[in-house]
CSV table of C-alpha atoms and ligand atoms in Angstrom, one decimal:
chain,number,residue,atom,x,y,z
A,606,MET,CA,21.9,-11.6,-12.7
A,607,LYS,CA,24.2,-8.8,-12.0
A,608,LEU,CA,23.0,-5.7,-10.8
A,609,GLU,CA,25.0,-2.9,-13.1
A,610,ARG,CA,23.6,0.6,-12.3
A,611,ALA,CA,20.8,2.2,-10.1
A,612,GLU,CA,19.4,5.6,-10.6
A,613,LEU,CA,18.0,6.9,-7.2
A,614,ARG,CA,15.2,9.7,-7.6
A,615,VAL,CA,13.3,11.7,-5.2
A,616,VAL,CA,9.9,12.7,-6.8
A,617,THR,CA,7.1,14.4,-6.2
A,618,LEU,CA,3.2,14.8,-7.5
A,619,PRO,CA,0.6,16.9,-6.8
A,620,LEU,CA,-2.7,15.6,-5.3
A,621,LYS,CA,-5.7,17.1,-6.8
A,622,PHE,CA,-7.6,17.4,-3.8
A,623,ARG,CA,-6.2,17.3,-0.3
A,624,PHE,CA,-6.7,14.1,1.3
A,625,GLU,CA,-7.2,13.9,5.1
A,626,THR,CA,-6.8,11.4,7.6
A,627,SER,CA,-6.6,11.1,11.4
A,628,MET,CA,-3.5,11.7,10.8
A,629,GLY,CA,-3.2,15.1,9.1
A,630,VAL,CA,-3.9,16.4,5.5
A,631,GLU,CA,-1.4,15.9,2.7
A,632,THR,CA,-1.4,17.8,-0.6
A,633,GLU,CA,1.2,16.1,-2.8
A,634,LYS,CA,3.1,12.4,-2.6
A,635,VAL,CA,7.0,12.6,-2.2
A,636,PHE,CA,8.4,9.2,-2.9
A,637,PRO,CA,12.0,7.9,-3.6
A,638,LEU,CA,11.6,6.1,-7.4
A,639,LEU,CA,14.2,3.7,-8.1
A,640,ARG,CA,15.6,1.9,-11.0
A,641,LEU,CA,17.8,-1.2,-11.1
A,642,ARG,CA,19.5,-2.0,-14.4
A,643,SER,CA,21.2,-5.0,-15.8
A,644,ASN,CA,22.0,-6.7,-19.0
A,645,GLY,CA,19.9,-3.8,-21.2
A,646,LEU,CA,16.9,-4.3,-19.0
A,647,GLU,CA,15.2,-2.0,-15.9
A,648,GLY,CA,13.2,-2.6,-13.2
A,649,VAL,CA,11.3,0.1,-11.2
A,650,ALA,CA,9.8,0.3,-8.1
A,651,GLU,CA,8.9,3.4,-5.7
A,652,GLY,CA,8.8,3.9,-1.9
A,653,VAL,CA,5.6,4.3,0.3
A,654,MET,CA,6.7,6.2,3.6
A,655,ASP,CA,6.0,9.6,4.5
A,656,ASP,CA,7.7,12.7,3.9
A,657,ARG,CA,9.8,14.2,6.4
A,658,LEU,CA,7.2,13.1,9.5
A,659,PRO,CA,7.2,9.5,10.3
A,660,VAL,CA,3.4,9.5,10.9
A,661,PHE,CA,2.3,6.6,9.5
A,662,ARG,CA,4.7,4.3,10.3
A,663,GLU,CA,8.7,5.1,12.1
A,664,GLU,CA,9.9,5.6,8.2
A,665,THR,CA,10.4,8.5,6.2
A,666,VAL,CA,11.5,9.3,2.9
A,667,GLN,CA,14.5,11.0,4.4
A,668,SER,CA,15.5,7.6,6.0
A,669,ALA,CA,14.9,5.7,3.2
A,670,MET,CA,17.0,7.9,1.4
A,671,THR,CA,19.9,7.1,3.8
A,672,PHE,CA,19.2,3.5,3.7
A,673,LEU,CA,19.3,3.4,-0.1
A,674,GLU,CA,22.2,5.3,-0.6
A,675,GLU,CA,24.0,3.2,1.9
A,676,PHE,CA,23.5,0.0,0.5
A,677,LEU,CA,23.0,0.6,-3.3
A,678,PRO,CA,26.8,1.0,-3.9
A,679,ARG,CA,27.3,-2.2,-2.0
A,680,MET,CA,24.8,-4.4,-3.9
A,681,ILE,CA,26.2,-2.8,-7.8
A,682,GLY,CA,28.3,-5.6,-9.0
A,683,LEU,CA,26.9,-8.3,-7.1
A,684,GLU,CA,24.9,-11.4,-8.7
A,685,PHE,CA,21.3,-12.4,-7.7
A,686,PRO,CA,19.8,-15.1,-9.5
A,687,ASN,CA,16.4,-14.2,-7.9
A,688,PRO,CA,14.5,-12.1,-5.7
A,689,GLU,CA,15.2,-14.1,-3.0
A,690,ALA,CA,18.7,-13.3,-2.6
A,691,VAL,CA,18.0,-9.7,-2.6
A,692,ALA,CA,16.1,-10.3,0.4
A,693,ARG,CA,18.5,-12.5,1.9
A,694,TYR,CA,20.9,-9.8,1.4
A,695,LEU,CA,18.6,-7.3,3.1
A,696,GLU,CA,17.3,-9.4,6.0
A,697,PRO,CA,20.3,-9.1,8.5
A,698,TYR,CA,19.7,-5.3,8.6
A,699,ARG,CA,16.9,-4.6,11.0
A,700,GLY,CA,13.8,-2.5,10.4
A,701,ASN,CA,13.7,-0.2,7.3
A,702,HIS,CA,11.0,-2.6,5.7
A,703,MET,CA,9.9,0.2,3.2
A,704,ALA,CA,13.2,1.1,2.5
A,705,LYS,CA,14.4,-2.8,1.8
A,706,ALA,CA,10.8,-3.2,-0.4
A,707,VAL,CA,12.1,-0.4,-2.9
A,708,ILE,CA,15.3,-2.6,-3.6
A,709,GLU,CA,13.3,-5.7,-3.4
A,710,MET,CA,10.3,-4.7,-5.6
A,711,ALA,CA,12.3,-3.3,-8.5
A,712,PHE,CA,14.2,-6.3,-8.7
A,713,TRP,CA,11.4,-7.9,-8.9
A,714,ASP,CA,10.1,-6.1,-12.0
A,715,LEU,CA,13.9,-6.7,-13.2
A,716,TRP,CA,14.1,-10.1,-13.1
A,717,ALA,CA,10.4,-10.8,-14.5
A,718,ARG,CA,11.6,-8.9,-17.8
A,719,HIS,CA,14.4,-10.8,-17.5
A,720,LEU,CA,12.2,-14.0,-17.5
A,721,GLY,CA,10.1,-12.5,-20.2
A,722,GLN,CA,7.1,-13.0,-17.9
A,723,PRO,CA,4.5,-10.7,-16.2
A,724,LEU,CA,4.9,-10.3,-12.8
A,725,HIS,CA,1.7,-11.8,-11.2
A,726,ARG,CA,2.5,-14.8,-13.4
A,727,LEU,CA,5.8,-15.3,-11.4
A,728,LEU,CA,4.0,-14.5,-8.1
A,729,GLY,CA,1.4,-17.1,-8.7
A,730,GLY,CA,-1.6,-14.9,-9.5
A,731,VAL,CA,-5.0,-16.6,-10.1
A,732,ARG,CA,-7.2,-13.3,-11.6
A,733,ASP,CA,-6.8,-11.0,-14.5
A,734,ALA,CA,-8.5,-8.1,-13.1
A,735,ILE,CA,-8.6,-6.7,-9.5
A,736,PRO,CA,-11.9,-5.3,-7.7
A,737,VAL,CA,-11.2,-2.0,-6.8
A,738,GLY,CA,-12.7,0.3,-4.0
A,739,VAL,CA,-12.2,3.6,-3.1
A,740,SER,CA,-10.8,5.5,0.2
A,741,ILE,CA,-12.6,8.7,1.1
A,742,GLY,CA,-10.8,11.2,2.9
A,743,ILE,CA,-12.2,13.2,6.1
A,744,GLN,CA,-14.6,15.9,4.1
A,745,LYS,CA,-15.7,19.2,5.6
A,746,ASP,CA,-19.1,18.1,6.2
A,747,ILE,CA,-21.8,15.2,6.0
A,748,ALA,CA,-23.2,16.5,2.3
A,749,ALA,CA,-19.9,16.5,1.1
A,750,THR,CA,-18.9,12.9,2.1
A,751,LEU,CA,-22.6,11.8,0.9
A,752,GLU,CA,-21.6,13.5,-2.5
A,753,LEU,CA,-18.2,11.9,-3.0
A,754,VAL,CA,-20.0,8.4,-1.7
A,755,ALA,CA,-22.5,8.6,-4.5
A,756,ASP,CA,-20.0,9.8,-7.0
A,757,HIS,CA,-18.0,7.0,-6.7
A,758,VAL,CA,-20.7,4.4,-5.9
A,759,ALA,CA,-22.4,5.7,-9.3
A,760,GLN,CA,-18.6,4.7,-11.2
A,761,GLY,CA,-19.2,0.9,-9.8
A,762,TYR,CA,-16.7,0.9,-7.3
A,763,LYS,CA,-17.1,-2.5,-5.2
A,764,ARG,CA,-16.1,-0.7,-2.1
A,765,VAL,CA,-16.1,2.4,0.0
A,766,LYS,CA,-14.1,3.4,2.7
A,767,LEU,CA,-14.6,6.3,5.0
A,768,LYS,CA,-11.6,7.5,7.0
A,769,ILE,CA,-12.9,8.4,10.7
A,770,LYS,CA,-11.1,10.7,13.5
A,771,PRO,CA,-12.6,10.9,16.9
A,772,GLY,CA,-15.5,13.7,16.2
A,773,TRP,CA,-15.7,12.3,12.7
A,774,ASP,CA,-17.1,9.0,12.9
A,775,ILE,CA,-20.7,7.6,14.2
A,776,GLN,CA,-22.6,10.1,13.0
A,777,HIS,CA,-20.9,10.8,9.8
A,778,VAL,CA,-21.0,7.0,9.2
A,779,THR,CA,-24.4,6.6,10.3
A,780,ALA,CA,-25.6,9.1,8.1
A,781,VAL,CA,-23.8,7.4,4.7
A,782,ARG,CA,-25.1,3.8,5.6
A,783,SER,CA,-28.4,5.2,5.7
A,784,ALA,CA,-28.2,6.8,2.5
A,785,PHE,CA,-26.6,3.9,1.1
A,786,VAL,CA,-28.1,0.6,2.5
A,787,ASN,CA,-26.3,-1.9,0.6
A,788,ILE,CA,-23.1,-0.9,-0.3
A,789,ASN,CA,-19.9,-2.6,0.6
A,790,LEU,CA,-18.7,0.1,3.5
A,791,THR,CA,-15.8,0.1,6.0
A,792,VAL,CA,-13.9,2.7,7.9
A,793,ASP,CA,-10.4,3.4,8.7
A,794,ALA,CA,-9.1,5.1,11.9
A,795,ASN,CA,-5.4,4.8,11.4
A,796,SER,CA,-4.6,4.1,15.4
A,797,ALA,CA,-6.5,7.5,16.4
A,798,TYR,CA,-8.4,5.5,18.8
A,799,SER,CA,-7.6,3.7,22.5
A,800,LEU,CA,-9.9,1.0,24.2
A,801,ALA,CA,-11.1,4.1,26.4
A,802,ASP,CA,-13.4,4.7,23.1
A,803,ALA,CA,-15.0,1.5,22.9
A,804,ARG,CA,-18.2,3.2,22.8
A,805,VAL,CA,-17.5,4.2,19.3
A,806,PHE,CA,-16.4,1.0,18.0
A,807,GLN,CA,-19.4,-0.8,19.7
A,808,ALA,CA,-21.9,1.9,17.8
A,809,LEU,CA,-20.5,1.3,14.5
A,810,ASP,CA,-20.5,-2.5,15.3
A,811,THR,CA,-24.1,-2.1,14.6
A,812,LEU,CA,-24.1,-0.5,10.9
A,813,GLN,CA,-23.1,-3.6,8.9
A,814,LEU,CA,-19.8,-2.4,8.4
A,815,ASP,CA,-17.4,-5.2,6.0
A,816,TYR,CA,-14.7,-4.6,8.7
A,817,ILE,CA,-12.9,-1.8,10.9
A,818,GLU,CA,-9.4,-0.9,10.0
A,819,GLN,CA,-6.9,-0.4,12.7
A,820,PRO,CA,-9.0,1.2,15.2
A,821,LEU,CA,-5.8,1.2,18.1
A,822,ALA,CA,-2.2,2.2,18.4
A,823,TRP,CA,0.0,0.7,15.3
A,824,ASN,CA,2.5,-1.1,17.9
A,825,ASP,CA,-0.4,-3.0,19.8
A,826,LEU,CA,-2.2,-5.8,19.0
A,827,HIS,CA,-2.8,-6.9,22.6
A,828,ASP,CA,-5.5,-4.1,23.0
A,829,HIS,CA,-7.1,-5.0,19.6
A,830,ALA,CA,-7.8,-8.4,20.8
A,831,LYS,CA,-9.6,-6.9,23.8
A,832,LEU,CA,-11.8,-4.8,21.1
A,833,GLN,CA,-12.3,-7.8,18.4
A,834,ALA,CA,-13.5,-9.8,21.5
A,835,MET,CA,-16.1,-7.4,21.9
A,836,MET,CA,-17.6,-6.8,18.6
A,837,ASN,CA,-19.1,-8.5,15.8
A,838,THR,CA,-17.4,-6.7,12.6
A,839,PRO,CA,-14.3,-8.0,11.9
A,840,LEU,CA,-11.2,-5.6,12.9
A,841,CYS,CA,-8.7,-5.5,10.3
A,842,LEU,CA,-4.9,-4.5,10.3
A,843,ASP,CA,-2.8,-2.4,8.4
A,844,GLU,CA,-0.1,-0.4,10.3
A,845,SER,CA,0.4,-3.1,13.2
A,846,ILE,CA,1.6,-6.0,10.4
A,847,SER,CA,5.3,-5.6,8.9
A,848,SER,CA,5.6,-9.4,8.6
A,849,ALA,CA,4.1,-12.8,8.2
A,850,GLN,CA,5.3,-13.1,11.9
A,851,ASP,CA,3.2,-10.0,12.8
A,852,ALA,CA,0.3,-11.6,10.8
A,853,ARG,CA,0.5,-15.3,12.7
A,854,LYS,CA,0.5,-13.5,16.1
A,855,ALA,CA,-2.4,-11.2,15.1
A,856,LEU,CA,-4.9,-13.9,13.8
A,857,GLU,CA,-3.7,-16.1,16.6
A,858,SER,CA,-4.6,-13.7,19.5
A,859,LYS,CA,-7.5,-12.8,17.6
A,860,ALA,CA,-6.7,-9.3,17.3
A,861,CYS,CA,-8.1,-9.1,13.9
A,862,ARG,CA,-9.8,-11.1,11.3
A,863,VAL,CA,-8.8,-9.4,8.1
A,864,ILE,CA,-5.6,-8.1,7.1
A,865,ASN,CA,-4.4,-4.8,4.8
A,866,ILE,CA,-1.1,-6.2,2.8
A,867,LYS,CA,0.9,-3.1,1.7
A,868,VAL,CA,3.7,-4.6,-0.1
A,869,GLY,CA,6.3,-1.5,0.8
A,870,ARG,CA,5.0,-1.7,4.7
A,871,VAL,CA,5.9,-5.4,4.9
A,872,GLY,CA,9.6,-5.2,2.8
A,873,GLY,CA,8.2,-6.6,-0.5
A,874,HIS,CA,6.6,-8.9,-2.7
A,875,LEU,CA,7.9,-11.9,-1.0
A,876,GLU,CA,6.9,-11.2,2.6
A,877,ALA,CA,4.0,-9.7,1.3
A,878,ARG,CA,3.2,-13.2,-0.5
A,879,ARG,CA,4.0,-15.1,3.0
A,880,VAL,CA,1.7,-12.6,4.7
A,881,HIS,CA,-0.9,-13.6,2.3
A,882,ASP,CA,-0.3,-17.2,2.9
A,883,VAL,CA,-0.6,-17.2,6.6
A,884,ALA,CA,-3.8,-15.2,6.7
A,885,ALA,CA,-5.3,-17.9,4.1
A,886,ALA,CA,-4.1,-20.7,6.6
A,887,PHE,CA,-6.3,-18.9,8.8
A,888,GLY,CA,-9.3,-18.5,6.7
A,889,ALA,CA,-8.7,-14.5,7.0
A,890,PRO,CA,-9.2,-12.7,4.0
A,891,VAL,CA,-6.8,-10.1,2.6
A,892,TRP,CA,-6.8,-7.1,0.6
A,893,CYS,CA,-4.4,-4.8,-0.8
A,894,GLY,CA,-4.1,-1.2,0.9
A,895,GLY,CA,-2.7,2.1,-0.9
A,896,MET,CA,-0.5,4.7,0.2
A,897,LEU,CA,-1.2,7.0,-2.9
A,898,GLU,CA,1.0,5.6,-4.8
A,899,SER,CA,2.2,6.7,-8.7
A,900,GLY,CA,1.5,4.1,-11.5
A,901,ILE,CA,4.5,2.5,-10.6
A,902,GLY,CA,3.4,2.0,-7.1
A,903,ARG,CA,-0.4,0.9,-8.5
A,904,ALA,CA,0.8,-1.5,-11.3
A,905,HIS,CA,3.2,-3.5,-8.5
A,906,ASN,CA,0.2,-3.3,-6.0
A,907,ILE,CA,-2.2,-4.7,-9.2
A,908,HIS,CA,0.1,-7.5,-9.8
A,909,LEU,CA,0.3,-8.7,-6.1
A,910,SER,CA,-3.6,-8.1,-5.7
A,911,SER,CA,-4.1,-11.3,-8.4
A,912,LEU,CA,-3.0,-13.6,-5.5
A,913,ALA,CA,-6.3,-15.9,-4.6
A,914,ASN,CA,-6.6,-14.8,-0.8
A,915,PHE,CA,-6.7,-11.5,-2.2
A,916,SER,CA,-10.6,-11.6,-1.7
A,917,LYS,CA,-11.8,-8.1,-0.5
A,918,PRO,CA,-11.4,-5.2,-2.8
A,919,GLY,CA,-8.4,-3.0,-2.5
A,920,ASP,CA,-7.3,0.4,-2.8
A,921,THR,CA,-6.1,-0.2,-6.6
A,922,SER,CA,-8.0,2.8,-7.9
A,923,SER,CA,-6.9,4.8,-11.1
A,924,ALA,CA,-3.8,6.9,-10.4
A,925,SER,CA,-5.9,9.9,-12.6
A,926,ARG,CA,-8.1,9.9,-9.3
A,927,TYR,CA,-5.2,11.4,-7.6
A,928,PHE,CA,-3.1,12.9,-9.8
A,929,ASP,CA,-3.7,14.9,-13.5
A,930,THR,CA,-0.6,13.8,-14.5
A,931,ASP,CA,1.1,10.3,-13.9
A,932,ILE,CA,4.8,9.3,-14.6
A,933,ILE,CA,4.0,6.0,-16.3
A,934,ASN,CA,3.3,6.2,-20.4
A,935,GLU,CA,0.3,3.5,-19.9
A,936,PRO,CA,-3.3,4.4,-18.2
A,937,LEU,CA,-4.4,2.3,-15.5
A,938,GLU,CA,-8.3,2.7,-15.6
A,939,VAL,CA,-10.9,1.0,-13.7
A,940,THR,CA,-13.9,-0.1,-15.7
A,941,ASP,CA,-17.3,-0.7,-13.7
A,942,GLY,CA,-14.8,-1.4,-10.2
A,943,LEU,CA,-12.2,-3.7,-12.0
A,944,MET,CA,-8.6,-2.9,-12.7
A,945,PRO,CA,-7.2,-5.0,-15.4
A,946,ILE,CA,-3.6,-6.6,-15.0
A,947,PRO,CA,-1.2,-4.6,-17.4
A,948,ALA,CA,0.2,-7.2,-20.0
A,949,GLY,CA,3.8,-7.6,-20.7
A,950,ALA,CA,7.0,-8.2,-19.0
A,951,GLY,CA,7.7,-7.3,-15.5
A,952,ILE,CA,5.1,-4.6,-14.3
A,953,GLY,CA,3.8,-4.1,-17.7
A,954,VAL,CA,4.5,-0.2,-17.6
A,955,SER,CA,6.6,2.1,-18.5
A,956,LEU,CA,8.2,5.5,-17.1
A,957,ASN,CA,7.6,8.5,-19.0
A,958,GLU,CA,10.7,10.0,-19.2
A,959,VAL,CA,9.5,13.7,-20.2
A,960,VAL,CA,7.2,13.5,-17.3
A,961,LEU,CA,9.5,12.0,-14.9
A,962,GLU,CA,12.2,15.2,-15.5
A,963,THR,CA,9.8,17.6,-14.7
A,964,VAL,CA,8.7,15.8,-11.3
A,965,THR,CA,12.1,14.8,-10.1
A,966,LEU,CA,13.6,16.7,-7.1
A,967,GLN,CA,17.0,15.0,-7.2
A,968,LYS,CA,18.5,12.2,-8.6
A,969,GLN,CA,22.0,10.4,-8.5
A,970,GLU,CA,23.4,7.0,-10.1
A,971,PHE,CA,25.3,4.3,-8.6
A,972,GLY,CA,28.0,1.9,-10.8
A,973,ALA,CA,27.3,4.8,-13.5
B,1293,MG,MG1,-5.6,2.1,6.4
């Protein structure tokens, strides 16, 4: 299909609460939103990079906008028969996985709508609802953490993930485990530690955690393998995995036993599916991580999570947990810890044009 037009926005949504991790505090979500058009149809996707400061990975909204403003005019007018062709077009250019994913994912939505198929069916999904966990940021004290955990356990979430950082780890996680003996509990350090902190992880190793996520540096498989060898609890890698090759190397070198797949972080659905398949070949489960997405990014994540080896609960909770107002018309709501996959062609949700206008910081069109 021929790409006829593209609309690129930067959108901002205020968060309902401050979300603190070892990387800092977020109070609003700023992201690029791309609409690709062909033959009267539209495909939509959003970006998951940081605004201004590259704290999660090296990309930012600003670097992605530079990339997208360069590539979209070149791609308008070209024929792309399928998502593989889009990925092949972008493949020679290095890095920028999150920026590439915006284009690749919007094309998947457009292509699925063109074929009249839901995205999960084209990806090869096998389930019609996704088990959902919750990610709890760093709170002001243990009491506040315990209250939030109780609230989410009561709502039926299938897994509780606690963000940790040096000084906010053993004592707090132990308190939660003592109060909630049987819940599926995990922690995420977002690369805040080094091997010199091994004693912290040996203490956490006694708390029956389902996994410990990204304890060490984002670009260091070697030390993750050393740490994994000291522990019974599986390590899960997030920031470290940019591609299926990274996943293979991490699993071969025993740097982790679980992988968090973020479709934006690895460059789109095709590479996310490859990471999923590599992990399956190693017998390693995967789950879908979140980046505080709006309903558009959540819908993409939900469809991807329908693949067979997404056997652990993901971060695909309701957007209403994070935002007062979403930019899509259809509510994506969790019931008893399960998120239904949106029905309909493509990602199965549509933009609310009225809301979208009120949260748009900038907008440009290509091929108009
Ligand atoms: Mg993570």
